[in-house]
């Protein structure tokens, strides 16, 4: 995937460099960010090689390039100097790559699951989504991602209603979290209790038709209403632990899987706790 060329030009050079370092570190898969300390150098580089976006507090003579202006006050179309750099990254990607998460391709439906609590499942699911340039789909028992939009609750309703344009609506509500495209979990596992295997099967069919990237499902114990739902996934990443009680929970889970849906075992990849970092 071709990276976006982004330039930063601001009177505060140290501030510019902090922005650059953050964006390159967290969003380096999507953008290449450079800082300019002289406007003439920026304009010359822009004329010769071009930028997809310029982030600056001085937008004069930059009419031919998409500009995000750094502002001293919060405005609808500018970037407030003292707000989170994450918001700047999200704005750049939303403007330059609005269709980043969907298209045609060979993505997979991947489940991340563990009956052993406190093992770092959500962090691992986010890491896997970043590695695969995929979408994180939250099914936590309680949402741990910072968000004000719990649209997952609406999505679950739309799935049960078989809303045909559900992928288009989902695209509009995807958010960015540290360089990963995410749909945060519903606030509580109780929202998933009405979801049946047939509902997930229908949703997966829609996602397979319209997405190009893998979708990584972060599944909490309370959010999984039927073990046979796991059989719908292309791969189940099962996080394991050798710690006493966690190990015992894993054995009970595997026994139940063997009794209820033995075919799922062929899809399971065991991820030991020591390999999660």
PDB file of C-alpha atoms in Angstrom:
ATOM      1  CA  UNK A   1       0.000   0.000   0.000  1.00  0.00           C
ATOM      2  CA  UNK A   2       1.454   3.361  -1.076  1.00  0.00           C
ATOM      3  CA  UNK A   3       2.154   5.728   1.793  1.00  0.00           C
ATOM      4  CA  UNK A   4       0.800   9.254   1.991  1.00  0.00           C
ATOM      5  CA  UNK A   5       3.384  12.036   1.777  1.00  0.00           C
ATOM      6  CA  UNK A   6       2.702  14.479   4.611  1.00  0.00           C
ATOM      7  CA  UNK A   7       4.543  17.729   5.396  1.00  0.00           C
ATOM      8  CA  UNK A   8       4.505  19.696   8.655  1.00  0.00           C
ATOM      9  CA  UNK A   9       5.481  23.361   8.755  1.00  0.00           C
ATOM     10  CA  UNK A  10       4.979  25.358  11.951  1.00  0.00           C
ATOM     11  CA  UNK A  11       6.709  28.206  13.722  1.00  0.00           C
ATOM     12  CA  UNK A  12       7.339  25.893  16.701  1.00  0.00           C
ATOM     13  CA  UNK A  13       9.920  23.473  15.322  1.00  0.00           C
ATOM     14  CA  UNK A  14       9.998  21.247  18.416  1.00  0.00           C
ATOM     15  CA  UNK A  15       6.234  20.896  18.283  1.00  0.00           C
ATOM     16  CA  UNK A  16       6.489  19.959  14.593  1.00  0.00           C
ATOM     17  CA  UNK A  17       9.067  17.289  15.345  1.00  0.00           C
ATOM     18  CA  UNK A  18       6.960  15.796  18.135  1.00  0.00           C
ATOM     19  CA  UNK A  19       4.035  15.538  15.730  1.00  0.00           C
ATOM     20  CA  UNK A  20       6.247  13.977  13.063  1.00  0.00           C
ATOM     21  CA  UNK A  21       7.707  11.403  15.456  1.00  0.00           C
ATOM     22  CA  UNK A  22       4.278  10.414  16.743  1.00  0.00           C
ATOM     23  CA  UNK A  23       2.744  10.057  13.279  1.00  0.00           C
ATOM     24  CA  UNK A  24       5.665   8.108  11.830  1.00  0.00           C
ATOM     25  CA  UNK A  25       5.836   5.845  14.876  1.00  0.00           C
ATOM     26  CA  UNK A  26       2.117   5.082  15.213  1.00  0.00           C
ATOM     27  CA  UNK A  27       0.886   5.455  11.628  1.00  0.00           C
ATOM     28  CA  UNK A  28       4.002   4.664   9.625  1.00  0.00           C
ATOM     29  CA  UNK A  29       2.180   2.017   7.595  1.00  0.00           C
ATOM     30  CA  UNK A  30      -0.035   4.679   6.102  1.00  0.00           C
ATOM     31  CA  UNK A  31       2.029   7.870   5.927  1.00  0.00           C
ATOM     32  CA  UNK A  32       5.531   9.277   5.603  1.00  0.00           C
ATOM     33  CA  UNK A  33       5.797  12.554   7.530  1.00  0.00           C
ATOM     34  CA  UNK A  34       8.537  15.187   7.162  1.00  0.00           C
ATOM     35  CA  UNK A  35       9.122  18.484   8.960  1.00  0.00           C
ATOM     36  CA  UNK A  36      10.144  21.675   7.151  1.00  0.00           C
ATOM     37  CA  UNK A  37      11.655  24.631   8.988  1.00  0.00           C
ATOM     38  CA  UNK A  38      11.676  26.986   5.982  1.00  0.00           C
ATOM     39  CA  UNK A  39       8.641  27.789   3.905  1.00  0.00           C
ATOM     40  CA  UNK A  40      10.632  28.187   0.681  1.00  0.00           C
ATOM     41  CA  UNK A  41      11.988  24.652   1.032  1.00  0.00           C
ATOM     42  CA  UNK A  42       8.491  23.314   1.643  1.00  0.00           C
ATOM     43  CA  UNK A  43       7.038  25.060  -1.402  1.00  0.00           C
ATOM     44  CA  UNK A  44       9.895  23.881  -3.616  1.00  0.00           C
ATOM     45  CA  UNK A  45       9.474  20.266  -2.470  1.00  0.00           C
ATOM     46  CA  UNK A  46       5.733  20.528  -2.940  1.00  0.00           C
ATOM     47  CA  UNK A  47       6.139  21.796  -6.518  1.00  0.00           C
ATOM     48  CA  UNK A  48       8.677  19.133  -7.476  1.00  0.00           C
ATOM     49  CA  UNK A  49       7.315  16.043  -5.725  1.00  0.00           C
ATOM     50  CA  UNK A  50       3.980  16.973  -4.185  1.00  0.00           C
ATOM     51  CA  UNK A  51       2.301  16.141  -0.876  1.00  0.00           C
ATOM     52  CA  UNK A  52      -1.066  14.615  -0.181  1.00  0.00           C
ATOM     53  CA  UNK A  53      -1.445  16.914   2.815  1.00  0.00           C
ATOM     54  CA  UNK A  54       0.379  19.804   4.483  1.00  0.00           C
ATOM     55  CA  UNK A  55      -0.138  20.509   8.194  1.00  0.00           C
ATOM     56  CA  UNK A  56       0.764  24.121   8.937  1.00  0.00           C
ATOM     57  CA  UNK A  57      -0.045  27.319  10.797  1.00  0.00           C
ATOM     58  CA  UNK A  58       0.593  29.312   7.588  1.00  0.00           C
ATOM     59  CA  UNK A  59      -1.494  28.150   4.640  1.00  0.00           C
ATOM     60  CA  UNK A  60      -0.692  31.008   2.255  1.00  0.00           C
ATOM     61  CA  UNK A  61       0.516  30.005  -1.230  1.00  0.00           C
ATOM     62  CA  UNK A  62      -0.673  26.421  -0.736  1.00  0.00           C
ATOM     63  CA  UNK A  63      -3.919  26.472  -2.708  1.00  0.00           C
ATOM     64  CA  UNK A  64      -3.145  23.362  -4.779  1.00  0.00           C
ATOM     65  CA  UNK A  65      -2.597  20.999  -1.836  1.00  0.00           C
ATOM     66  CA  UNK A  66      -4.898  19.687   0.868  1.00  0.00           C
ATOM     67  CA  UNK A  67      -4.044  21.726   3.970  1.00  0.00           C
ATOM     68  CA  UNK A  68      -4.887  21.131   7.610  1.00  0.00           C
ATOM     69  CA  UNK A  69      -4.319  24.358   9.452  1.00  0.00           C
ATOM     70  CA  UNK A  70      -2.911  24.351  12.985  1.00  0.00           C
ATOM     71  CA  UNK A  71      -5.078  26.708  15.048  1.00  0.00           C
ATOM     72  CA  UNK A  72      -4.783  28.333  18.460  1.00  0.00           C
ATOM     73  CA  UNK A  73      -8.497  27.781  19.064  1.00  0.00           C
ATOM     74  CA  UNK A  74     -10.785  24.828  18.428  1.00  0.00           C
ATOM     75  CA  UNK A  75     -12.441  25.126  15.012  1.00  0.00           C
ATOM     76  CA  UNK A  76     -14.495  22.775  12.876  1.00  0.00           C
ATOM     77  CA  UNK A  77     -12.048  22.586   9.966  1.00  0.00           C
ATOM     78  CA  UNK A  78      -8.701  23.205  11.702  1.00  0.00           C
ATOM     79  CA  UNK A  79      -6.486  21.212  14.056  1.00  0.00           C
ATOM     80  CA  UNK A  80      -6.311  22.621  17.573  1.00  0.00           C
ATOM     81  CA  UNK A  81      -2.657  22.915  18.552  1.00  0.00           C
ATOM     82  CA  UNK A  82      -3.178  21.484  22.032  1.00  0.00           C
ATOM     83  CA  UNK A  83      -5.344  18.513  21.093  1.00  0.00           C
ATOM     84  CA  UNK A  84      -4.184  14.918  20.705  1.00  0.00           C
ATOM     85  CA  UNK A  85      -1.931  14.091  17.750  1.00  0.00           C
ATOM     86  CA  UNK A  86      -4.092  11.002  17.300  1.00  0.00           C
ATOM     87  CA  UNK A  87      -6.939  13.276  16.184  1.00  0.00           C
ATOM     88  CA  UNK A  88      -4.680  14.767  13.510  1.00  0.00           C
ATOM     89  CA  UNK A  89      -3.792  11.298  12.221  1.00  0.00           C
ATOM     90  CA  UNK A  90      -7.445  10.317  12.081  1.00  0.00           C
ATOM     91  CA  UNK A  91      -8.338  13.472  10.170  1.00  0.00           C
ATOM     92  CA  UNK A  92      -5.569  12.926   7.617  1.00  0.00           C
ATOM     93  CA  UNK A  93      -6.591   9.325   6.995  1.00  0.00           C
ATOM     94  CA  UNK A  94     -10.296  10.086   6.849  1.00  0.00           C
ATOM     95  CA  UNK A  95      -9.650  12.766   4.215  1.00  0.00           C
ATOM     96  CA  UNK A  96      -7.018  10.965   2.175  1.00  0.00           C
ATOM     97  CA  UNK A  97      -8.030   7.299   2.518  1.00  0.00           C
ATOM     98  CA  UNK A  98     -11.764   7.188   3.246  1.00  0.00           C
ATOM     99  CA  UNK A  99     -12.064   3.698   1.745  1.00  0.00           C
ATOM    100  CA  UNK A 100      -9.043   2.275   3.517  1.00  0.00           C
ATOM    101  CA  UNK A 101     -11.012  -0.479   5.234  1.00  0.00           C
ATOM    102  CA  UNK A 102     -13.064  -1.943   2.395  1.00  0.00           C
ATOM    103  CA  UNK A 103     -12.765  -3.223  -1.162  1.00  0.00           C
ATOM    104  CA  UNK A 104     -12.058  -6.541  -2.814  1.00  0.00           C
ATOM    105  CA  UNK A 105      -9.383  -8.871  -1.525  1.00  0.00           C
ATOM    106  CA  UNK A 106      -8.477 -11.981   0.445  1.00  0.00           C
ATOM    107  CA  UNK A 107      -9.035 -10.947   4.044  1.00  0.00           C
ATOM    108  CA  UNK A 108     -10.095 -13.404   6.723  1.00  0.00           C
ATOM    109  CA  UNK A 109     -12.447 -13.533   9.677  1.00  0.00           C
ATOM    110  CA  UNK A 110     -10.179 -14.107  12.683  1.00  0.00           C
ATOM    111  CA  UNK A 111     -11.293 -14.703  16.276  1.00  0.00           C
ATOM    112  CA  UNK A 112      -9.098 -13.840  19.262  1.00  0.00           C
ATOM    113  CA  UNK A 113     -10.431 -15.652  22.316  1.00  0.00           C
ATOM    114  CA  UNK A 114      -9.388 -16.951  25.707  1.00  0.00           C
ATOM    115  CA  UNK A 115     -11.320 -18.447  28.617  1.00  0.00           C
ATOM    116  CA  UNK A 116      -8.437 -17.278  30.839  1.00  0.00           C
ATOM    117  CA  UNK A 117      -9.044 -13.706  31.984  1.00  0.00           C
ATOM    118  CA  UNK A 118      -6.421 -11.007  32.414  1.00  0.00           C
ATOM    119  CA  UNK A 119      -4.123 -12.403  29.751  1.00  0.00           C
ATOM    120  CA  UNK A 120      -3.923  -9.349  27.459  1.00  0.00           C
ATOM    121  CA  UNK A 121      -6.420 -10.496  24.846  1.00  0.00           C
ATOM    122  CA  UNK A 122      -7.512  -7.042  23.682  1.00  0.00           C
ATOM    123  CA  UNK A 123      -3.943  -5.751  23.345  1.00  0.00           C
ATOM    124  CA  UNK A 124      -3.092  -8.843  21.301  1.00  0.00           C
ATOM    125  CA  UNK A 125      -6.163  -8.422  19.064  1.00  0.00           C
ATOM    126  CA  UNK A 126      -5.229  -4.797  18.365  1.00  0.00           C
ATOM    127  CA  UNK A 127      -1.652  -5.827  17.618  1.00  0.00           C
ATOM    128  CA  UNK A 128      -2.850  -8.524  15.226  1.00  0.00           C
ATOM    129  CA  UNK A 129      -5.141  -6.042  13.451  1.00  0.00           C
ATOM    130  CA  UNK A 130      -2.178  -3.685  13.034  1.00  0.00           C
ATOM    131  CA  UNK A 131       0.069  -6.472  11.696  1.00  0.00           C
ATOM    132  CA  UNK A 132      -2.535  -7.524   9.133  1.00  0.00           C
ATOM    133  CA  UNK A 133      -3.600  -3.957   8.317  1.00  0.00           C
ATOM    134  CA  UNK A 134      -7.066  -5.171   9.255  1.00  0.00           C
ATOM    135  CA  UNK A 135     -10.102  -4.050  11.213  1.00  0.00           C
ATOM    136  CA  UNK A 136     -10.510  -4.593  14.945  1.00  0.00           C
ATOM    137  CA  UNK A 137     -14.080  -5.682  15.788  1.00  0.00           C
ATOM    138  CA  UNK A 138     -14.853  -5.375  19.488  1.00  0.00           C
ATOM    139  CA  UNK A 139     -16.759  -8.069  21.354  1.00  0.00           C
ATOM    140  CA  UNK A 140     -15.331  -7.451  24.816  1.00  0.00           C
ATOM    141  CA  UNK A 141     -17.341  -8.162  27.958  1.00  0.00           C
ATOM    142  CA  UNK A 142     -17.025  -4.449  28.758  1.00  0.00           C
ATOM    143  CA  UNK A 143     -15.597  -1.941  26.283  1.00  0.00           C
ATOM    144  CA  UNK A 144     -12.041  -0.915  27.192  1.00  0.00           C
ATOM    145  CA  UNK A 145     -11.340   1.402  24.237  1.00  0.00           C
ATOM    146  CA  UNK A 146     -11.750   5.118  24.800  1.00  0.00           C
ATOM    147  CA  UNK A 147     -14.745   6.210  22.727  1.00  0.00           C
ATOM    148  CA  UNK A 148     -17.935   8.241  22.809  1.00  0.00           C
ATOM    149  CA  UNK A 149     -19.546   6.278  19.983  1.00  0.00           C
ATOM    150  CA  UNK A 150     -20.798   2.833  20.959  1.00  0.00           C
ATOM    151  CA  UNK A 151     -22.249   2.194  17.516  1.00  0.00           C
ATOM    152  CA  UNK A 152     -21.646  -1.538  17.913  1.00  0.00           C
ATOM    153  CA  UNK A 153     -24.952  -1.624  19.787  1.00  0.00           C
ATOM    154  CA  UNK A 154     -26.723  -0.311  16.685  1.00  0.00           C
ATOM    155  CA  UNK A 155     -24.792  -2.678  14.421  1.00  0.00           C
ATOM    156  CA  UNK A 156     -26.000  -5.712  16.369  1.00  0.00           C
ATOM    157  CA  UNK A 157     -29.576  -4.536  15.885  1.00  0.00           C
ATOM    158  CA  UNK A 158     -29.014  -3.945  12.159  1.00  0.00           C
ATOM    159  CA  UNK A 159     -27.557  -7.442  11.777  1.00  0.00           C
ATOM    160  CA  UNK A 160     -30.652  -9.001  13.294  1.00  0.00           C
ATOM    161  CA  UNK A 161     -32.787  -6.844  10.982  1.00  0.00           C
ATOM    162  CA  UNK A 162     -30.654  -7.945   7.987  1.00  0.00           C
ATOM    163  CA  UNK A 163     -29.880  -4.366   6.943  1.00  0.00           C
ATOM    164  CA  UNK A 164     -28.425  -4.696   3.434  1.00  0.00           C
ATOM    165  CA  UNK A 165     -26.128  -1.642   3.565  1.00  0.00           C
ATOM    166  CA  UNK A 166     -24.661  -2.584   6.934  1.00  0.00           C
ATOM    167  CA  UNK A 167     -21.056  -2.514   5.671  1.00  0.00           C
ATOM    168  CA  UNK A 168     -21.487   1.008   4.351  1.00  0.00           C
ATOM    169  CA  UNK A 169     -22.868   2.138   7.698  1.00  0.00           C
ATOM    170  CA  UNK A 170     -20.117   0.322   9.558  1.00  0.00           C
ATOM    171  CA  UNK A 171     -17.514   2.100   7.445  1.00  0.00           C
ATOM    172  CA  UNK A 172     -18.882   5.458   8.583  1.00  0.00           C
ATOM    173  CA  UNK A 173     -18.465   4.534  12.249  1.00  0.00           C
ATOM    174  CA  UNK A 174     -14.989   3.009  12.189  1.00  0.00           C
ATOM    175  CA  UNK A 175     -12.536   4.865  14.409  1.00  0.00           C
ATOM    176  CA  UNK A 176      -8.750   5.035  14.727  1.00  0.00           C
ATOM    177  CA  UNK A 177      -6.925   3.740  17.800  1.00  0.00           C
ATOM    178  CA  UNK A 178      -3.122   3.993  17.710  1.00  0.00           C
ATOM    179  CA  UNK A 179      -2.938   3.365  13.981  1.00  0.00           C
ATOM    180  CA  UNK A 180      -5.584   0.627  13.899  1.00  0.00           C
ATOM    181  CA  UNK A 181      -9.036   0.926  12.347  1.00  0.00           C
ATOM    182  CA  UNK A 182     -11.477  -0.175  15.066  1.00  0.00           C
ATOM    183  CA  UNK A 183     -15.144  -0.643  15.798  1.00  0.00           C
ATOM    184  CA  UNK A 184     -15.238  -0.520  19.614  1.00  0.00           C
ATOM    185  CA  UNK A 185     -17.255  -3.038  21.588  1.00  0.00           C
ATOM    186  CA  UNK A 186     -20.728  -2.419  22.887  1.00  0.00           C
ATOM    187  CA  UNK A 187     -20.633  -1.072  26.425  1.00  0.00           C
ATOM    188  CA  UNK A 188     -21.561  -4.431  27.929  1.00  0.00           C
ATOM    189  CA  UNK A 189     -21.637  -8.123  26.947  1.00  0.00           C
ATOM    190  CA  UNK A 190     -25.419  -8.163  27.447  1.00  0.00           C
ATOM    191  CA  UNK A 191     -25.831  -6.463  24.054  1.00  0.00           C
ATOM    192  CA  UNK A 192     -24.542  -9.638  22.367  1.00  0.00           C
ATOM    193  CA  UNK A 193     -26.945 -12.027  24.108  1.00  0.00           C
ATOM    194  CA  UNK A 194     -29.531 -11.902  21.292  1.00  0.00           C
ATOM    195  CA  UNK A 195     -26.983 -12.671  18.568  1.00  0.00           C
ATOM    196  CA  UNK A 196     -27.335 -16.178  17.142  1.00  0.00           C
ATOM    197  CA  UNK A 197     -25.009 -18.187  14.939  1.00  0.00           C
ATOM    198  CA  UNK A 198     -27.173 -17.367  11.904  1.00  0.00           C
ATOM    199  CA  UNK A 199     -26.748 -13.642  12.621  1.00  0.00           C
ATOM    200  CA  UNK A 200     -22.963 -13.881  12.608  1.00  0.00           C
ATOM    201  CA  UNK A 201     -23.086 -16.060   9.513  1.00  0.00           C
ATOM    202  CA  UNK A 202     -25.061 -13.365   7.688  1.00  0.00           C
ATOM    203  CA  UNK A 203     -22.697 -10.613   8.897  1.00  0.00           C
ATOM    204  CA  UNK A 204     -19.619 -12.572   7.809  1.00  0.00           C
ATOM    205  CA  UNK A 205     -21.110 -13.070   4.355  1.00  0.00           C
ATOM    206  CA  UNK A 206     -21.611  -9.316   4.009  1.00  0.00           C
ATOM    207  CA  UNK A 207     -18.090  -8.562   5.215  1.00  0.00           C
ATOM    208  CA  UNK A 208     -16.592 -11.101   2.827  1.00  0.00           C
ATOM    209  CA  UNK A 209     -18.455  -9.511  -0.084  1.00  0.00           C
ATOM    210  CA  UNK A 210     -17.352  -5.935   0.590  1.00  0.00           C
ATOM    211  CA  UNK A 211     -14.132  -5.837   2.598  1.00  0.00           C
ATOM    212  CA  UNK A 212     -10.577  -6.358   1.411  1.00  0.00           C
ATOM    213  CA  UNK A 213      -8.922  -6.599   4.808  1.00  0.00           C
ATOM    214  CA  UNK A 214      -9.063  -9.176   7.543  1.00  0.00           C
ATOM    215  CA  UNK A 215     -11.430  -8.519  10.437  1.00  0.00           C
ATOM    216  CA  UNK A 216     -10.117  -9.432  13.880  1.00  0.00           C
ATOM    217  CA  UNK A 217     -12.822 -10.148  16.466  1.00  0.00           C
ATOM    218  CA  UNK A 218     -11.849  -9.559  20.104  1.00  0.00           C
ATOM    219  CA  UNK A 219     -14.284 -11.949  21.803  1.00  0.00           C
ATOM    220  CA  UNK A 220     -15.021 -11.804  25.523  1.00  0.00           C
ATOM    221  CA  UNK A 221     -16.204 -14.854  27.431  1.00  0.00           C
ATOM    222  CA  UNK A 222     -19.602 -13.316  28.175  1.00  0.00           C
ATOM    223  CA  UNK A 223     -20.115 -12.118  24.593  1.00  0.00           C
ATOM    224  CA  UNK A 224     -19.918 -15.578  23.019  1.00  0.00           C
ATOM    225  CA  UNK A 225     -23.429 -17.026  23.255  1.00  0.00           C
ATOM    226  CA  UNK A 226     -22.696 -20.257  21.365  1.00  0.00           C
ATOM    227  CA  UNK A 227     -19.351 -22.045  20.997  1.00  0.00           C
ATOM    228  CA  UNK A 228     -20.386 -23.127  17.494  1.00  0.00           C
ATOM    229  CA  UNK A 229     -20.078 -19.492  16.393  1.00  0.00           C
ATOM    230  CA  UNK A 230     -16.309 -20.066  16.466  1.00  0.00           C
ATOM    231  CA  UNK A 231     -16.742 -22.537  13.618  1.00  0.00           C
ATOM    232  CA  UNK A 232     -17.671 -19.635  11.308  1.00  0.00           C
ATOM    233  CA  UNK A 233     -14.199 -18.087  11.556  1.00  0.00           C
ATOM    234  CA  UNK A 234     -11.309 -18.814   9.213  1.00  0.00           C
ATOM    235  CA  UNK A 235      -8.963 -18.927  12.192  1.00  0.00           C
ATOM    236  CA  UNK A 236      -9.314 -18.932  15.988  1.00  0.00           C
ATOM    237  CA  UNK A 237      -6.329 -17.537  17.895  1.00  0.00           C
ATOM    238  CA  UNK A 238      -6.649 -19.081  21.348  1.00  0.00           C
ATOM    239  CA  UNK A 239      -4.573 -17.365  24.025  1.00  0.00           C
ATOM    240  CA  UNK A 240      -3.309 -19.833  26.629  1.00  0.00           C
ATOM    241  CA  UNK A 241      -1.675 -19.685  30.045  1.00  0.00           C
ATOM    242  CA  UNK A 242       0.099 -22.253  32.226  1.00  0.00           C
ATOM    243  CA  UNK A 243      -0.932 -20.454  35.421  1.00  0.00           C
ATOM    244  CA  UNK A 244      -2.982 -22.815  37.603  1.00  0.00           C
ATOM    245  CA  UNK A 245      -6.549 -21.497  37.439  1.00  0.00           C
ATOM    246  CA  UNK A 246      -6.174 -20.136  33.920  1.00  0.00           C
ATOM    247  CA  UNK A 247      -4.799 -23.482  32.752  1.00  0.00           C
ATOM    248  CA  UNK A 248      -7.750 -25.270  34.348  1.00  0.00           C
ATOM    249  CA  UNK A 249     -10.236 -22.974  32.580  1.00  0.00           C
ATOM    250  CA  UNK A 250      -8.527 -23.749  29.276  1.00  0.00           C
ATOM    251  CA  UNK A 251      -8.872 -27.502  29.832  1.00  0.00           C
ATOM    252  CA  UNK A 252     -12.590 -27.168  30.588  1.00  0.00           C
ATOM    253  CA  UNK A 253     -13.067 -25.048  27.457  1.00  0.00           C
ATOM    254  CA  UNK A 254     -11.262 -27.552  25.235  1.00  0.00           C
ATOM    255  CA  UNK A 255     -13.307 -30.421  26.665  1.00  0.00           C
ATOM    256  CA  UNK A 256     -16.532 -28.555  25.892  1.00  0.00           C
ATOM    257  CA  UNK A 257     -15.368 -27.767  22.355  1.00  0.00           C
ATOM    258  CA  UNK A 258     -14.518 -31.429  21.799  1.00  0.00           C
ATOM    259  CA  UNK A 259     -17.996 -32.482  22.924  1.00  0.00           C
ATOM    260  CA  UNK A 260     -20.049 -29.762  21.223  1.00  0.00           C
ATOM    261  CA  UNK A 261     -18.192 -28.939  17.999  1.00  0.00           C
ATOM    262  CA  UNK A 262     -15.003 -30.980  17.492  1.00  0.00           C
ATOM    263  CA  UNK A 263     -14.420 -29.492  14.018  1.00  0.00           C
ATOM    264  CA  UNK A 264     -13.408 -26.173  15.581  1.00  0.00           C
ATOM    265  CA  UNK A 265     -10.153 -27.711  16.838  1.00  0.00           C
ATOM    266  CA  UNK A 266      -8.748 -27.679  13.295  1.00  0.00           C
ATOM    267  CA  UNK A 267      -9.122 -23.884  13.165  1.00  0.00           C
ATOM    268  CA  UNK A 268      -7.450 -23.177  16.501  1.00  0.00           C
ATOM    269  CA  UNK A 269      -3.938 -21.752  16.723  1.00  0.00           C
ATOM    270  CA  UNK A 270      -2.636 -21.792  20.297  1.00  0.00           C
ATOM    271  CA  UNK A 271      -0.867 -18.596  21.374  1.00  0.00           C
ATOM    272  CA  UNK A 272       1.067 -19.126  24.650  1.00  0.00           C
ATOM    273  CA  UNK A 273       1.036 -16.250  27.122  1.00  0.00           C
ATOM    274  CA  UNK A 274       4.787 -15.807  26.697  1.00  0.00           C
ATOM    275  CA  UNK A 275       4.358 -15.089  22.964  1.00  0.00           C
ATOM    276  CA  UNK A 276       1.856 -12.236  23.317  1.00  0.00           C
ATOM    277  CA  UNK A 277       4.404  -9.414  23.429  1.00  0.00           C
TER     278      UNK A 277
END
